[in-house]
PDB file of C-alpha atoms in Angstrom:
ATOM      1  CA  MET A   1       0.028  -0.035   0.058  1.00 48.00           C
ATOM      2  CA  GLY A   2       1.378   3.425  -1.149  1.00 55.00           C
ATOM      3  CA  LYS A   3       1.852   6.496   1.319  1.00 62.00           C
ATOM      4  CA  ARG A   4      -1.440   8.080  -0.213  1.00 69.00           C
ATOM      5  CA  THR A   5      -3.751   5.172   0.332  1.00 71.00           C
ATOM      6  CA  ARG A   6      -2.262   4.740   3.752  1.00 69.00           C
ATOM      7  CA  ILE A   7      -3.024   8.479   4.699  1.00 74.00           C
ATOM      8  CA  LEU A   8      -6.518   8.039   3.438  1.00 76.00           C
ATOM      9  CA  GLU A   9      -7.124   5.058   5.346  1.00 74.00           C
ATOM     10  CA  GLN A  10      -6.012   7.165   8.599  1.00 74.00           C
ATOM     11  CA  ILE A  11      -8.376   9.746   7.631  1.00 78.00           C
ATOM     12  CA  LYS A  12     -10.849   7.472   6.843  1.00 74.00           C
ATOM     13  CA  ALA A  13     -10.610   5.880  10.299  1.00 72.00           C
ATOM     14  CA  GLY A  14     -10.636   9.195  12.020  1.00 70.00           C
ATOM     15  CA  GLU A  15      -6.919   9.136  12.981  1.00 69.00           C
ATOM     16  CA  LEU A  16      -5.742  11.896  11.042  1.00 75.00           C
ATOM     17  CA  PRO A  17      -7.624  15.137  10.321  1.00 78.00           C
ATOM     18  CA  ALA A  18      -8.321  16.025   6.698  1.00 77.00           C
ATOM     19  CA  SER A  19      -6.074  18.818   6.711  1.00 75.00           C
ATOM     20  CA  GLU A  20      -3.391  16.524   6.840  1.00 73.00           C
ATOM     21  CA  TYR A  21      -4.030  15.463   3.223  1.00 74.00           C
ATOM     22  CA  ALA A  22      -3.011  19.073   2.113  1.00 74.00           C
ATOM     23  CA  LYS A  23      -0.199  19.294   4.171  1.00 66.00           C
ATOM     24  CA  LEU A  24       1.525  16.241   2.915  1.00 62.00           C
ATOM     25  CA  GLY A  25       1.025  17.600  -0.568  1.00 66.00           C
ATOM     26  CA  PHE A  26      -1.883  15.328  -1.884  1.00 59.00           C
ATOM     27  CA  ASP A  27      -4.026  18.194  -2.990  1.00 55.00           C
ATOM     28  CA  GLY A  28      -4.349  20.221  -6.203  1.00 50.00           C
ATOM     29  CA  GLN A  29      -1.801  19.417  -8.941  1.00 47.00           C
ATOM     30  CA  ASN A  30      -0.476  16.393  -6.812  1.00 49.00           C
ATOM     31  CA  GLY A  31      -3.788  14.665  -6.401  1.00 51.00           C
ATOM     32  CA  GLY A  32      -6.730  16.521  -6.509  1.00 62.00           C
ATOM     33  CA  ASN A  33      -9.694  16.260  -4.173  1.00 77.00           C
ATOM     34  CA  LEU A  34      -9.798  14.527  -0.875  1.00 78.00           C
ATOM     35  CA  PHE A  35     -13.443  13.919  -0.985  1.00 76.00           C
ATOM     36  CA  GLU A  36     -13.498  12.370  -4.453  1.00 78.00           C
ATOM     37  CA  GLU A  37     -10.507  10.227  -3.393  1.00 79.00           C
ATOM     38  CA  LEU A  38     -12.243   8.850  -0.407  1.00 78.00           C
ATOM     39  CA  SER A  39     -15.288   8.167  -2.375  1.00 79.00           C
ATOM     40  CA  ALA A  40     -13.447   6.341  -4.777  1.00 78.00           C
ATOM     41  CA  LEU A  41     -11.876   4.112  -2.116  1.00 75.00           C
ATOM     42  CA  GLU A  42     -15.373   3.502  -0.649  1.00 75.00           C
ATOM     43  CA  LYS A  43     -16.710   2.676  -4.161  1.00 75.00           C
ATOM     44  CA  SER A  44     -13.815   0.401  -4.614  1.00 70.00           C
ATOM     45  CA  ASP A  45     -13.983  -1.651  -1.381  1.00 66.00           C
ATOM     46  CA  ARG A  46     -17.816  -2.139  -2.125  1.00 68.00           C
ATOM     47  CA  GLU A  47     -17.138  -3.323  -5.565  1.00 66.00           C
ATOM     48  CA  ILE A  48     -14.649  -5.823  -4.337  1.00 61.00           C
ATOM     49  CA  LEU A  49     -16.610  -7.048  -1.530  1.00 60.00           C
ATOM     50  CA  ALA A  50     -20.027  -7.428  -4.089  1.00 64.00           C
ATOM     51  CA  GLN A  51     -17.489  -9.334  -6.744  1.00 60.00           C
ATOM     52  CA  TYR A  52     -16.290 -11.531  -3.799  1.00 53.00           C
ATOM     53  CA  PRO A  53     -18.765 -12.207  -1.343  1.00 55.00           C
ATOM     54  CA  VAL A  54     -18.355 -14.364   1.914  1.00 50.00           C
ATOM     55  CA  SER A  55     -19.984 -17.415   0.110  1.00 52.00           C
ATOM     56  CA  MET A  56     -17.577 -17.475  -2.504  1.00 53.00           C
ATOM     57  CA  VAL A  57     -14.232 -17.017  -0.539  1.00 48.00           C
ATOM     58  CA  GLN A  58     -15.737 -19.811   1.741  1.00 49.00           C
ATOM     59  CA  SER A  59     -16.144 -22.178  -1.199  1.00 51.00           C
ATOM     60  CA  ALA A  60     -12.366 -21.367  -2.360  1.00 48.00           C
ATOM     61  CA  VAL A  61     -11.392 -22.248   1.148  1.00 43.00           C
ATOM     62  CA  ALA A  62     -12.913 -25.391   1.175  1.00 47.00           C
ATOM     63  CA  ALA A  63     -11.723 -26.309  -2.389  1.00 47.00           C
ATOM     64  CA  LYS A  64      -8.125 -25.703  -1.618  1.00 41.00           C
ATOM     65  CA  LEU A  65      -7.677 -26.832   2.218  1.00 38.00           C
ATOM     66  CA  SER A  66      -6.699 -30.164   1.180  1.00 37.00           C
ATOM     67  CA  THR A  67      -3.781 -29.048  -0.908  1.00 36.00           C
ATOM     68  CA  SER A  68      -2.597 -25.977   1.222  1.00 33.00           C
ATOM     69  CA  LYS A  69      -1.360 -25.372   4.428  1.00 33.00           C
ATOM     70  CA  PHE A  70      -0.917 -21.604   5.481  1.00 34.00           C
ATOM     71  CA  ALA A  71      -0.902 -18.233   4.474  1.00 38.00           C
ATOM     72  CA  LYS A  72       0.006 -14.705   6.029  1.00 41.00           C
ATOM     73  CA  ASN A  73      -1.614 -11.465   5.473  1.00 41.00           C
ATOM     74  CA  ARG A  74       1.216  -9.413   4.505  1.00 43.00           C
ATOM     75  CA  PHE A  75       0.838  -5.324   5.027  1.00 43.00           C
ATOM     76  CA  ASN A  76       2.110  -4.477   1.812  1.00 39.00           C
ATOM     77  CA  TRP A  77      -1.063  -5.872   0.306  1.00 38.00           C
ATOM     78  CA  ASN A  78      -3.872  -3.399   0.263  1.00 39.00           C
ATOM     79  CA  ILE A  79      -7.432  -4.549   0.494  1.00 40.00           C
ATOM     80  CA  GLN A  80      -8.419  -4.645  -2.994  1.00 39.00           C
ATOM     81  CA  HIS A  81      -5.619  -6.988  -3.898  1.00 39.00           C
ATOM     82  CA  ILE A  82      -6.364  -9.259  -0.866  1.00 40.00           C
ATOM     83  CA  LEU A  83     -10.046  -9.331  -1.567  1.00 41.00           C
ATOM     84  CA  ALA A  84      -9.544  -9.961  -5.304  1.00 39.00           C
ATOM     85  CA  CYS A  85      -6.951 -12.679  -4.396  1.00 41.00           C
ATOM     86  CA  ALA A  86      -8.803 -14.355  -1.844  1.00 42.00           C
ATOM     87  CA  ALA A  87     -11.203 -16.353  -3.713  1.00 34.00           C
ATOM     88  CA  VAL A  88      -8.394 -17.750  -5.818  1.00 34.00           C
ATOM     89  CA  PHE A  89      -5.241 -17.996  -3.719  1.00 37.00           C
ATOM     90  CA  CYS A  90      -4.775 -16.282  -0.454  1.00 36.00           C
ATOM     91  CA  LEU A  91      -7.783 -17.589   1.641  1.00 33.00           C
ATOM     92  CA  ALA A  92      -7.094 -20.973   0.165  1.00 32.00           C
ATOM     93  CA  LEU A  93      -3.740 -21.249   1.908  1.00 37.00           C
ATOM     94  CA  MET A  94      -5.254 -20.642   5.679  1.00 43.00           C
ATOM     95  CA  ILE A  95      -5.964 -23.662   8.025  1.00 49.00           C
ATOM     96  CA  PRO A  96      -9.057 -23.974  10.131  1.00 51.00           C
ATOM     97  CA  PHE A  97      -8.415 -22.864  13.808  1.00 52.00           C
ATOM     98  CA  PHE A  98      -7.717 -25.766  15.831  1.00 63.00           C
ATOM     99  CA  VAL A  99      -8.821 -23.928  19.358  1.00 60.00           C
ATOM    100  CA  THR A 100     -12.435 -23.095  18.607  1.00 51.00           C
ATOM    101  CA  LYS A 101     -15.202 -21.178  20.136  1.00 50.00           C
ATOM    102  CA  GLY A 102     -17.442 -23.305  22.652  1.00 45.00           C
ATOM    103  CA  SER A 103     -18.245 -24.247  26.093  1.00 38.00           C
ATOM    104  CA  SER A 104     -15.347 -24.879  28.524  1.00 39.00           C
ATOM    105  CA  ALA A 105     -16.257 -28.484  28.902  1.00 39.00           C
ATOM    106  CA  LYS A 106     -16.381 -29.242  25.085  1.00 38.00           C
ATOM    107  CA  MET A 107     -13.027 -27.491  24.564  1.00 39.00           C
ATOM    108  CA  SER A 108     -11.243 -29.211  27.166  1.00 40.00           C
ATOM    109  CA  GLU A 109     -12.289 -32.605  25.745  1.00 41.00           C
ATOM    110  CA  ALA A 110     -11.686 -31.509  22.131  1.00 40.00           C
ATOM    111  CA  VAL A 111      -8.085 -29.956  22.109  1.00 47.00           C
ATOM    112  CA  GLY A 112      -6.819 -30.398  25.528  1.00 49.00           C
ATOM    113  CA  VAL A 113      -7.185 -26.524  26.711  1.00 56.00           C
ATOM    114  CA  THR A 114      -9.904 -24.750  28.233  1.00 57.00           C
ATOM    115  CA  LEU A 115     -10.624 -21.062  27.390  1.00 68.00           C
ATOM    116  CA  GLU A 116     -11.441 -18.552  29.669  1.00 67.00           C
ATOM    117  CA  SER A 117     -15.228 -17.555  29.840  1.00 59.00           C
ATOM    118  CA  ALA A 118     -17.003 -14.295  30.239  1.00 57.00           C
ATOM    119  CA  THR A 119     -17.051 -14.911  33.743  1.00 55.00           C
ATOM    120  CA  ASP A 120     -13.332 -15.025  34.084  1.00 55.00           C
ATOM    121  CA  GLU A 121     -13.058 -11.895  32.220  1.00 51.00           C
ATOM    122  CA  SER A 122     -15.180 -10.002  34.391  1.00 48.00           C
ATOM    123  CA  ARG A 123     -13.152 -11.051  37.174  1.00 48.00           C
ATOM    124  CA  ALA A 124     -10.051  -9.895  35.477  1.00 49.00           C
ATOM    125  CA  LYS A 125     -11.211  -6.333  34.657  1.00 51.00           C
ATOM    126  CA  GLY A 126      -8.323  -3.942  35.377  1.00 50.00           C
ATOM    127  CA  VAL A 127      -5.814  -6.607  34.349  1.00 64.00           C
ATOM    128  CA  GLY A 128      -6.110  -5.135  30.819  1.00 85.00           C
ATOM    129  CA  SER A 129      -6.443  -6.932  27.632  1.00 94.00           C
ATOM    130  CA  ARG A 130      -4.362 -10.338  26.806  1.00 95.00           C
ATOM    131  CA  ILE A 131      -3.031 -12.277  23.882  1.00 97.00           C
ATOM    132  CA  TYR A 132      -2.643 -15.984  24.233  1.00 96.00           C
ATOM    133  CA  LEU A 133      -0.919 -18.344  22.089  1.00 95.00           C
ATOM    134  CA  TYR A 134      -1.451 -22.078  21.547  1.00 95.00           C
ATOM    135  CA  LYS A 135       0.982 -24.665  19.796  1.00 93.00           C
ATOM    136  CA  LYS A 136      -0.642 -27.336  18.092  1.00 91.00           C
ATOM    137  CA  VAL A 137       0.892 -30.884  19.474  1.00 90.00           C
ATOM    138  CA  GLY A 138      -0.850 -33.949  17.919  1.00 86.00           C
ATOM    139  CA  ASP A 139      -4.638 -33.240  18.492  1.00 81.00           C
ATOM    140  CA  ASN A 140      -3.869 -31.189  21.622  1.00 85.00           C
ATOM    141  CA  ALA A 141      -3.218 -27.490  21.979  1.00 89.00           C
ATOM    142  CA  VAL A 142      -0.631 -26.477  24.381  1.00 91.00           C
ATOM    143  CA  LYS A 143      -0.441 -23.030  25.742  1.00 93.00           C
ATOM    144  CA  LEU A 144       2.480 -20.935  25.190  1.00 95.00           C
ATOM    145  CA  SER A 145       4.368 -18.530  27.533  1.00 96.00           C
ATOM    146  CA  ASP A 146       6.416 -15.839  26.766  1.00 96.00           C
ATOM    147  CA  SER A 147      10.000 -16.576  25.587  1.00 96.00           C
ATOM    148  CA  ASP A 148       8.966 -20.239  24.944  1.00 97.00           C
ATOM    149  CA  SER A 149      10.809 -22.151  22.129  1.00 97.00           C
ATOM    150  CA  VAL A 150       9.178 -23.008  18.677  1.00 97.00           C
ATOM    151  CA  SER A 151      10.293 -24.156  15.421  1.00 96.00           C
ATOM    152  CA  ALA A 152       9.679 -23.332  11.886  1.00 93.00           C
ATOM    153  CA  GLY A 153       6.552 -25.469  10.800  1.00 92.00           C
ATOM    154  CA  ASP A 154       4.897 -24.953  14.085  1.00 94.00           C
ATOM    155  CA  ILE A 155       1.079 -24.089  14.203  1.00 93.00           C
ATOM    156  CA  ILE A 156       0.047 -21.530  16.197  1.00 94.00           C
ATOM    157  CA  GLN A 157      -3.239 -20.380  17.274  1.00 93.00           C
ATOM    158  CA  ILE A 158      -3.856 -16.830  18.539  1.00 94.00           C
ATOM    159  CA  SER A 159      -6.559 -15.859  20.821  1.00 94.00           C
ATOM    160  CA  TYR A 160      -7.242 -12.504  22.979  1.00 95.00           C
ATOM    161  CA  ILE A 161      -9.229 -11.059  25.943  1.00 95.00           C
ATOM    162  CA  ALA A 162     -10.779  -7.744  25.253  1.00 94.00           C
ATOM    163  CA  SER A 163     -11.175  -6.852  28.765  1.00 92.00           C
ATOM    164  CA  GLY A 164     -13.001  -3.629  28.340  1.00 90.00           C
ATOM    165  CA  ALA A 165     -11.024  -2.608  25.212  1.00 94.00           C
ATOM    166  CA  LYS A 166     -13.377  -1.659  22.137  1.00 95.00           C
ATOM    167  CA  TYR A 167     -11.025  -1.729  19.077  1.00 96.00           C
ATOM    168  CA  GLY A 168      -8.158  -3.884  18.496  1.00 96.00           C
ATOM    169  CA  ALA A 169      -5.493  -5.216  16.088  1.00 96.00           C
ATOM    170  CA  ILE A 170      -3.006  -8.194  16.375  1.00 96.00           C
ATOM    171  CA  VAL A 171       0.191  -8.352  14.476  1.00 94.00           C
ATOM    172  CA  SER A 172       3.672 -10.415  14.490  1.00 94.00           C
ATOM    173  CA  VAL A 173       6.909  -9.294  13.852  1.00 94.00           C
ATOM    174  CA  ASP A 174       9.785 -11.939  12.590  1.00 94.00           C
ATOM    175  CA  GLY A 175      13.330 -11.912  12.883  1.00 93.00           C
ATOM    176  CA  ASN A 176      13.542 -11.086   9.019  1.00 92.00           C
ATOM    177  CA  GLY A 177      11.619  -7.930   9.685  1.00 92.00           C
ATOM    178  CA  VAL A 178       8.219  -9.146   8.216  1.00 90.00           C
ATOM    179  CA  VAL A 179       5.213  -7.602   9.937  1.00 91.00           C
ATOM    180  CA  THR A 180       2.212  -9.996   9.597  1.00 90.00           C
ATOM    181  CA  GLN A 181      -1.430  -8.925  10.128  1.00 89.00           C
ATOM    182  CA  HIS A 182      -3.490 -11.476  12.105  1.00 92.00           C
ATOM    183  CA  TYR A 183      -6.596  -9.291  13.004  1.00 93.00           C
ATOM    184  CA  PRO A 184      -8.469  -7.853  11.462  1.00 91.00           C
ATOM    185  CA  GLU A 185      -7.748  -9.629   8.311  1.00 81.00           C
ATOM    186  CA  TYR A 186      -7.620  -6.883   5.982  1.00 77.00           C
ATOM    187  CA  GLY A 187      -6.732  -3.120   5.950  1.00 77.00           C
ATOM    188  CA  TYR A 188      -4.537  -0.836   8.329  1.00 74.00           C
ATOM    189  CA  THR A 189      -7.582  -0.114  10.561  1.00 85.00           C
ATOM    190  CA  SER A 190      -8.514  -1.941  13.818  1.00 94.00           C
ATOM    191  CA  ALA A 191     -11.206  -3.761  14.233  1.00 94.00           C
ATOM    192  CA  LEU A 192     -14.157  -4.193  17.137  1.00 95.00           C
ATOM    193  CA  LEU A 193     -13.289  -6.828  19.533  1.00 96.00           C
ATOM    194  CA  GLU A 194     -15.403  -9.402  20.946  1.00 93.00           C
ATOM    195  CA  THR A 195     -15.998  -9.228  24.620  1.00 88.00           C
ATOM    196  CA  ASN A 196     -17.524 -12.643  25.759  1.00 86.00           C
ATOM    197  CA  GLY A 197     -14.378 -13.956  27.214  1.00 89.00           C
ATOM    198  CA  GLU A 198     -11.281 -15.598  25.489  1.00 91.00           C
ATOM    199  CA  ILE A 199     -11.807 -15.161  21.602  1.00 92.00           C
ATOM    200  CA  PRO A 200      -9.986 -17.461  19.417  1.00 92.00           C
ATOM    201  CA  LEU A 201      -9.308 -16.284  15.826  1.00 90.00           C
ATOM    202  CA  ASP A 202     -10.823 -17.825  13.009  1.00 85.00           C
ATOM    203  CA  TYR A 203      -7.498 -19.246  11.345  1.00 83.00           C
ATOM    204  CA  SER A 204      -4.132 -20.708  12.605  1.00 88.00           C
ATOM    205  CA  TYR A 205      -0.673 -19.573  11.743  1.00 88.00           C
ATOM    206  CA  GLN A 206       2.277 -21.517  10.820  1.00 90.00           C
ATOM    207  CA  LEU A 207       5.553 -20.213  11.693  1.00 92.00           C
ATOM    208  CA  ASP A 208       7.768 -19.919   8.706  1.00 91.00           C
ATOM    209  CA  ASP A 209      11.831 -20.346   8.720  1.00 91.00           C
ATOM    210  CA  ALA A 210      12.283 -16.492   9.823  1.00 91.00           C
ATOM    211  CA  PRO A 211      15.268 -16.502  12.334  1.00 93.00           C
ATOM    212  CA  SER A 212      15.636 -16.047  16.060  1.00 95.00           C
ATOM    213  CA  PHE A 213      11.875 -14.889  17.227  1.00 96.00           C
ATOM    214  CA  GLU A 214       8.348 -14.313  16.291  1.00 96.00           C
ATOM    215  CA  ARG A 215       6.894 -11.217  18.371  1.00 97.00           C
ATOM    216  CA  PHE A 216       3.012 -11.186  18.572  1.00 97.00           C
ATOM    217  CA  LEU A 217       1.195  -7.792  19.583  1.00 97.00           C
ATOM    218  CA  LEU A 218      -2.205  -6.930  20.715  1.00 97.00           C
ATOM    219  CA  ILE A 219      -2.796  -3.333  20.252  1.00 96.00           C
ATOM    220  CA  THR A 220      -6.115  -2.051  21.824  1.00 96.00           C
ATOM    221  CA  GLY A 221      -7.759   1.260  21.953  1.00 95.00           C
ATOM    222  CA  ASP A 222     -10.969   3.015  22.713  1.00 94.00           C
ATOM    223  CA  LYS A 223     -11.215   4.566  19.387  1.00 93.00           C
ATOM    224  CA  PRO A 224     -10.500   3.173  15.520  1.00 92.00           C
ATOM    225  CA  PHE A 225      -7.011   3.411  15.054  1.00 93.00           C
ATOM    226  CA  THR A 226      -4.330   2.216  12.388  1.00 90.00           C
ATOM    227  CA  VAL A 227      -1.024   0.194  12.866  1.00 89.00           C
ATOM    228  CA  SER A 228       0.927   1.521   9.875  1.00 86.00           C
ATOM    229  CA  GLY A 229       3.198   3.029  12.125  1.00 90.00           C
ATOM    230  CA  ILE A 230       4.412  -0.179  13.221  1.00 91.00           C
ATOM    231  CA  VAL A 231       5.375  -1.226   9.623  1.00 87.00           C
ATOM    232  CA  ASP A 232       7.043   1.804   8.873  1.00 89.00           C
ATOM    233  CA  ALA A 233       9.120   1.418  11.799  1.00 91.00           C
ATOM    234  CA  VAL A 234      10.428  -1.916  11.229  1.00 92.00           C
ATOM    235  CA  ASP A 235      11.152  -0.851   7.536  1.00 89.00           C
ATOM    236  CA  SER A 236      13.556   1.718   9.049  1.00 91.00           C
ATOM    237  CA  PHE A 237      15.329  -0.463  11.076  1.00 92.00           C
ATOM    238  CA  ASP A 238      19.001  -1.110   9.621  1.00 89.00           C
ATOM    239  CA  ASN A 239      19.060  -4.425  11.632  1.00 91.00           C
ATOM    240  CA  LYS A 240      15.947  -6.260  11.670  1.00 87.00           C
ATOM    241  CA  ASN A 241      16.856  -7.632  14.965  1.00 88.00           C
ATOM    242  CA  MET A 242      16.044  -4.437  16.534  1.00 92.00           C
ATOM    243  CA  SER A 243      12.261  -5.465  16.338  1.00 93.00           C
ATOM    244  CA  ILE A 244      12.802  -8.039  19.048  1.00 95.00           C
ATOM    245  CA  LYS A 245      13.207  -5.206  21.564  1.00 93.00           C
ATOM    246  CA  ALA A 246      11.769  -1.974  19.954  1.00 94.00           C
ATOM    247  CA  ASP A 247       9.048  -0.168  21.901  1.00 94.00           C
ATOM    248  CA  PHE A 248       6.324   0.062  19.200  1.00 93.00           C
ATOM    249  CA  SER A 249       4.043   2.014  21.267  1.00 91.00           C
ATOM    250  CA  MET A 250       5.901   5.101  20.434  1.00 92.00           C
ATOM    251  CA  TYR A 251       5.003   4.209  16.850  1.00 91.00           C
ATOM    252  CA  LEU A 252       1.099   4.197  17.473  1.00 91.00           C
ATOM    253  CA  PRO A 253      -1.763   6.588  18.063  1.00 88.00           C
ATOM    254  CA  LYS A 254      -2.049   8.063  21.523  1.00 88.00           C
ATOM    255  CA  ASN A 255      -4.469   6.431  23.816  1.00 91.00           C
ATOM    256  CA  THR A 256      -3.498   2.897  22.453  1.00 95.00           C
ATOM    257  CA  LYS A 257      -1.931  -0.086  24.561  1.00 95.00           C
ATOM    258  CA  ILE A 258       0.136  -2.913  23.774  1.00 95.00           C
ATOM    259  CA  THR A 259       0.188  -6.439  25.408  1.00 96.00           C
ATOM    260  CA  GLU A 260       2.551  -9.038  23.609  1.00 96.00           C
ATOM    261  CA  LEU A 261       4.184 -12.365  23.797  1.00 97.00           C
ATOM    262  CA  LEU A 262       7.558 -13.502  22.308  1.00 97.00           C
ATOM    263  CA  LEU A 263       8.414 -16.743  21.042  1.00 97.00           C
ATOM    264  CA  LEU A 264      11.931 -17.670  20.372  1.00 97.00           C
ATOM    265  CA  LYS A 265      12.874 -19.719  17.451  1.00 95.00           C
ATOM    266  CA  LYS A 266      14.933 -22.656  17.974  1.00 89.00           C
TER     267      LYS A 266
END
């Protein structure tokens, strides 16, 4: 996604005022009219969603799951490219989640782990939002702790507890300096968080052979926000290993919070 589209996304999300469009040189001879560009962006999104409805994407996923294993949503793909490719390639590479929503009893029996319920969450108010990672081991899911060791090929399930936060985004950064978006699936803007206890994402994630580490970040806020600043920051690092210790809060909008887990690659 280019800088112009990124700025438009931020203005659309209400993170930047409309005046920033002109300040950055995207008016007059360099780009024309903000209203027209925002309208075109909205129209394009609607057309893509109409062309690739949920039912079509689901059919493509089902048809391809038997031959493909995983996919990453890269930040350098804009929403139009992702949606256009989803029905053919991208979503066909994802794998169904192995930690699923359901009662604690069924969860424990099915995958060997019990998710926290809404009652647990209400008791945890004040603790803050949390992110959890599970590794698939056979037919079970093993909860991971910060700095646990993992290997390329491991399948990781991500879940979160909102704990009062309204909007959120989940990304990861690996030892190659690649930023991967996990939630929401598309775009730079945060999404509404579910609040009924621990919420697993709809698809698991298979670790590639990136060296050293994989750092998972849950960013939350009371208003919609974008996370493009993290991408810009990682791109600017001369040494990509800086991502393992970087304070990403300084690259995010004000009034957002980060909770994270670090996995170390063997």
